Short mmCIF file of C-alpha atoms in Angstrom, two decimals:
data_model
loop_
_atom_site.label_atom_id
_atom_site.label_comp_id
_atom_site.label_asym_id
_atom_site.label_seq_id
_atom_site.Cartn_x
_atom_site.Cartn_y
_atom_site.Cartn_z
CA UNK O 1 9.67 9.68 28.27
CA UNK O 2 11.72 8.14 25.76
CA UNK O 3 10.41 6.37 22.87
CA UNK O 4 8.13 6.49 19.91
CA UNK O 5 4.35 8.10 20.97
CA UNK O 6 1.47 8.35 19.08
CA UNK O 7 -2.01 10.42 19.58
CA UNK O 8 -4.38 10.32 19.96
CA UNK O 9 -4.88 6.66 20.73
CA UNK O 10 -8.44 6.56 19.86
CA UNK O 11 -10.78 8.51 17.40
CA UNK O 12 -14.12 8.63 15.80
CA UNK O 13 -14.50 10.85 13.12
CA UNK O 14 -17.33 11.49 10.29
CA UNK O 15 -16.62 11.07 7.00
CA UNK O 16 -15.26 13.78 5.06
CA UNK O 17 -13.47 15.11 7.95
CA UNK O 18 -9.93 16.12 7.80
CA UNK O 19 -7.88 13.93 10.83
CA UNK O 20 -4.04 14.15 11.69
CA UNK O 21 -2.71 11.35 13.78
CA UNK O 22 0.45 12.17 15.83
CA UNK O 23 3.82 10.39 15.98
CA UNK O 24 6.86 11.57 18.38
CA UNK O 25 9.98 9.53 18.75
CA UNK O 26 13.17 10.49 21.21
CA UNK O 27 15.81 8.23 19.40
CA UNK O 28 16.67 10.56 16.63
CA UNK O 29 15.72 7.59 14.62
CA UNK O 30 16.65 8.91 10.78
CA UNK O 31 13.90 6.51 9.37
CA UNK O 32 9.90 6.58 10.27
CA UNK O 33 7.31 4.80 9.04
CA UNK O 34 3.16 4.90 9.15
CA UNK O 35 1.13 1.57 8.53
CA UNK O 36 -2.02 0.80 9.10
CA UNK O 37 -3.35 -2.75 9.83
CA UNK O 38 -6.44 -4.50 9.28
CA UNK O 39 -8.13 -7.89 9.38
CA UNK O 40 -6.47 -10.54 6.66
CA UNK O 41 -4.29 -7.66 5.58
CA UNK O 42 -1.41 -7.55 8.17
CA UNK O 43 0.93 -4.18 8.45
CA UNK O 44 0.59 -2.48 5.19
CA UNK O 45 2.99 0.72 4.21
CA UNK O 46 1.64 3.85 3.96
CA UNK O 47 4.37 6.43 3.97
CA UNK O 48 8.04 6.44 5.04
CA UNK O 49 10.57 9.07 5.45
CA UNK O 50 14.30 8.56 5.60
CA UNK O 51 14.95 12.36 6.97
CA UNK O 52 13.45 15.09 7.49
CA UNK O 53 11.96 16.86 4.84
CA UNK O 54 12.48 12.89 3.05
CA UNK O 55 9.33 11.26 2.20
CA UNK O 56 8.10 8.39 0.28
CA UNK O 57 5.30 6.13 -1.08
CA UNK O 58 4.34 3.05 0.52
CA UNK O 59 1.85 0.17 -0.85
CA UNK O 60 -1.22 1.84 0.09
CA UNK O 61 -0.81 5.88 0.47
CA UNK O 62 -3.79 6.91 -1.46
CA UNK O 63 -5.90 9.61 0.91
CA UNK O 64 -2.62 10.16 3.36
CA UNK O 65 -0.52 13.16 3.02
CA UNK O 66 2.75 13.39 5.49
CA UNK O 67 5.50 15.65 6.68
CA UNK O 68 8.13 15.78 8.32
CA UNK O 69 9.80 19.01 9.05
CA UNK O 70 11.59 17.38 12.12
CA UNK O 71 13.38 14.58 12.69
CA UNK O 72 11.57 13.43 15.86
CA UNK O 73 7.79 14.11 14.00
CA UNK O 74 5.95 12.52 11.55
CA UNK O 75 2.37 13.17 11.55
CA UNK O 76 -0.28 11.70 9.32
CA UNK O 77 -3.33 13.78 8.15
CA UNK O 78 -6.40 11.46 6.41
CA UNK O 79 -7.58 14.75 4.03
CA UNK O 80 -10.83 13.66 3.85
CA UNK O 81 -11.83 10.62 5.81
CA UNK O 82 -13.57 7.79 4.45
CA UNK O 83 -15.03 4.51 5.87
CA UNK O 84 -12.69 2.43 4.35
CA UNK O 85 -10.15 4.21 6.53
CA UNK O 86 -10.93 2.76 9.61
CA UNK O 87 -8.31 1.04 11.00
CA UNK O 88 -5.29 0.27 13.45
CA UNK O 89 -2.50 3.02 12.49
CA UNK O 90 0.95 2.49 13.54
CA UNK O 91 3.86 4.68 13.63
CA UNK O 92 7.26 2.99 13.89
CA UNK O 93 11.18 4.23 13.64
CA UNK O 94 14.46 2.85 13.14
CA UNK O 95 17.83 4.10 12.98
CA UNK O 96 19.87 4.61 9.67
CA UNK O 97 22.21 1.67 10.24
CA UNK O 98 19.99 -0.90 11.98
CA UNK O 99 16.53 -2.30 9.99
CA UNK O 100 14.72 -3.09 13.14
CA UNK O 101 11.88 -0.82 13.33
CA UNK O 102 10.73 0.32 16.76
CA UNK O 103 6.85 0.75 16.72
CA UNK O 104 4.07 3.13 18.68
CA UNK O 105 1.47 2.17 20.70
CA UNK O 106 -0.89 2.31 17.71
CA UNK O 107 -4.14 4.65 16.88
CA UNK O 108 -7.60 3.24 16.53
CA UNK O 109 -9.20 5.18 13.97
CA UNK O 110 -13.33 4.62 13.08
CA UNK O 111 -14.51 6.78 10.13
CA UNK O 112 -18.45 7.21 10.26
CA UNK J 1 2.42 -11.17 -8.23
CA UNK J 2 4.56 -10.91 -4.43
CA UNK J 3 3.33 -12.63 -1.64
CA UNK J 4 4.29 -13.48 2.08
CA UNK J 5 2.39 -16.48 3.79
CA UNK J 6 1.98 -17.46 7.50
CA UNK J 7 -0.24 -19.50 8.44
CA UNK J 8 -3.41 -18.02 9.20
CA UNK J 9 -4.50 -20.94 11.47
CA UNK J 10 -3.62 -20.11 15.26
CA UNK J 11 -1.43 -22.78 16.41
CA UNK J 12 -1.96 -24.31 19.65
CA UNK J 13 0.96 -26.08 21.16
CA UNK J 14 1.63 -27.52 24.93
CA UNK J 15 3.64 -25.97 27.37
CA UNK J 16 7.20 -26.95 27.26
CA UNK J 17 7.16 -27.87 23.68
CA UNK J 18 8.81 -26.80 20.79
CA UNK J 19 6.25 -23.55 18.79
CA UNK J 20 7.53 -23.53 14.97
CA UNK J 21 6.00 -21.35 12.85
CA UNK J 22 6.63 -20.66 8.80
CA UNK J 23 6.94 -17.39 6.07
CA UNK J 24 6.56 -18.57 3.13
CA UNK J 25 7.62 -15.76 0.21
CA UNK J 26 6.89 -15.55 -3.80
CA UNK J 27 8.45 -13.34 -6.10
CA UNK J 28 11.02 -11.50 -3.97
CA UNK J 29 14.46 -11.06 -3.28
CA UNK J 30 14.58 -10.46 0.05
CA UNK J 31 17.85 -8.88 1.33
CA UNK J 32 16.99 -9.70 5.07
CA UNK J 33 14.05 -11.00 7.04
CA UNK J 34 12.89 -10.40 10.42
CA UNK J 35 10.67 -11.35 13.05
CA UNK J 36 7.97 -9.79 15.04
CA UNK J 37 6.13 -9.95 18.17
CA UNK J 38 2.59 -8.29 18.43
CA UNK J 39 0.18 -8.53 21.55
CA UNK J 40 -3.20 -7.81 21.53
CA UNK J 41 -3.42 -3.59 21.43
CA UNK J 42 -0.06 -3.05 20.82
CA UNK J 43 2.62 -2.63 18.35
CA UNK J 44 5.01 -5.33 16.79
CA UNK J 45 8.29 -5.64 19.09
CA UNK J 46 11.49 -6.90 16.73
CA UNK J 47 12.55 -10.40 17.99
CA UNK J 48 15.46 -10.83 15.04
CA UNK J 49 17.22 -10.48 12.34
CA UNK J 50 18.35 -12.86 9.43
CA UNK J 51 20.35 -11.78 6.45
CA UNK J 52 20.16 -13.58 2.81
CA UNK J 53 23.69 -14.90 3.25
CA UNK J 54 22.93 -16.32 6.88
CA UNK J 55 21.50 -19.92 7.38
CA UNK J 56 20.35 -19.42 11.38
CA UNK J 57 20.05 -17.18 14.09
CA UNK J 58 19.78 -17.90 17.78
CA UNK J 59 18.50 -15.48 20.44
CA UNK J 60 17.71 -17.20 24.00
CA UNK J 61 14.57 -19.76 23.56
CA UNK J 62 14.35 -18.01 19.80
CA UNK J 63 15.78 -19.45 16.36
CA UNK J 64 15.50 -18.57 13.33
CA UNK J 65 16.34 -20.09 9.94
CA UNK J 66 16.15 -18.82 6.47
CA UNK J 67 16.35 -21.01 3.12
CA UNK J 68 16.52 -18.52 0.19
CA UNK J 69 16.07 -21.60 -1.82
CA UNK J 70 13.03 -23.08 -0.72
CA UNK J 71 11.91 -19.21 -0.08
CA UNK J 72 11.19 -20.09 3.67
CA UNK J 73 12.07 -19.18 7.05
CA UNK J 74 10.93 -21.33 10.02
CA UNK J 75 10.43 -19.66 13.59
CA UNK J 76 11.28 -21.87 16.57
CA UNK J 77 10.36 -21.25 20.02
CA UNK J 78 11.51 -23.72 22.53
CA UNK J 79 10.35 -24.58 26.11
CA UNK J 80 7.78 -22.27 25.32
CA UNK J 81 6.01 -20.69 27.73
CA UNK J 82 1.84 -19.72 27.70
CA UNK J 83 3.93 -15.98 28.08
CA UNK J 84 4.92 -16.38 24.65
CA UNK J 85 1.11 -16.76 23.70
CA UNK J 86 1.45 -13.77 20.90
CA UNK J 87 0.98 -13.03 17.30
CA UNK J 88 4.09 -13.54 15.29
CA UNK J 89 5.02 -11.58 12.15
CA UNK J 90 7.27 -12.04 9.66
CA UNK J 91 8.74 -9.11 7.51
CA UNK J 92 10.96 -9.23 4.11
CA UNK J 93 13.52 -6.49 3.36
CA UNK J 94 14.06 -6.46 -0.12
CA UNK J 95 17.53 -6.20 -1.52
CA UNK J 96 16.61 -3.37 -4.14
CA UNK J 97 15.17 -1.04 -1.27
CA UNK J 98 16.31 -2.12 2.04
CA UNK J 99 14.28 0.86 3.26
CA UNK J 100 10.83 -0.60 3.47
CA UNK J 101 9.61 -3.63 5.02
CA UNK J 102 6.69 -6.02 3.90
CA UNK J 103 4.72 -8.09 6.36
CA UNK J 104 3.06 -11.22 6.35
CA UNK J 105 -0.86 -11.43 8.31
CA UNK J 106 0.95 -12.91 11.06
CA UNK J 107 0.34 -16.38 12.86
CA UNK J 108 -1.31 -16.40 16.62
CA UNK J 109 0.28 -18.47 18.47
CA UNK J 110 -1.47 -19.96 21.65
CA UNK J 111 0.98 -21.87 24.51
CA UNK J 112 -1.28 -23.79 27.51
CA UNK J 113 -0.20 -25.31 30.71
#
């Protein structure tokens, strides 16, 4: 189906674990993006890339490694989990010329 | 330090009325701003775009309007609808990396009959 995907949509892990969260879009969007959000926070940045094999700091990327090796992936691995990781995880995309950003269904992560 | 504000207070308006909600911004230069959509368990859906140099936008029951001077934009839903019962967001591009967006906490808004 076309669009942006993420997976797994749901996940417990225990701290200390190592956890890669998913994200697939069919737009050959140029630009994607990985926030997470929590209560009294809002959407904060975690990583972006502008192509492949392009990535980039956000506001909040300590713990978070990314690649991107194709265009149309642009997975998230926590290394090692912690508690304080546990939160709402959204991929998004958007195309080169156009700064609306096209977002994923989300991933509920809970770090134990 | 940078900050975006929305009102963290859900607003509660009557059917048919007018929903207006407000992003407030400190310390940036923001190149563009947009708005958001977000339902509960899903992800933000883009509702528009306003550039620096553009004074209102108008998109069906949707308008926005951005004052660079007052460092505001105002978010106007009319004849709204309990369907437009959402979270809003607003998000500032700044103008020395239009790559990356920042978001305000968002304001729920709540529409009954």
């Amino acid at each position: 189906d076309a669009g942006i995907t993420q997976s797994p949509r749901y996940k417990i892990t225990e701290t200390g674990r190592q956890v890669t969260l998913m994200c697939h879009q069919t737009w050959s969007h140029s630009y994607m993006f990985w926030y997470r959000q929590d209560l009294g926070h809002g959407l904060r940045l975690i990583y972006y890339s502008a192509a492949a094999d392009i990535t980039d700091k956000g506001e909040v990327p300590d713990g978070y490694v990314v690649s991107r090796s194709k265009t149309e992936n642009f997975p998230l691995t926590l290394e090692s989990a912690t508690r304080s990781q546990t939160s709402v995880y959204f991929c998004a995309s958007r195309d080169r010329l156009f700064y609306e950003q096209y977002f994923g269904p989300g991933t509920r992560l809970t770090v134990t | 330090s940078q900050k975006i504000e929305q009102n963290s207070e859900a607003l509660n308006i009557q059917e048919g009325k007018t929903a207006t909600l407000t992003c407030n911004y400190t310390n940036y230069s923001p190149a563009y701003l947009q708005w958001y959509r977000q339902d509960p368990g899903r992800g933000p859906v883009f509702l528009l775009l306003i550039r620096e140099n553009e004074k209102e936008k108008r998109k069906e029951r949707l308008k926005v309007t951005f004052d660079t001077t007052l460092k505001q934009s105002l978010f106007h839903i009319t004849a709204s609808q309990p369907a437009d019962s959402a979270t809003y967001l607003c998000a500032l591009g700044k103008s020395y990396n239009t790559d990356k967006l920042i978001f305000g906490t968002g304001t729920r808004l709540q529409v009954f009959p």
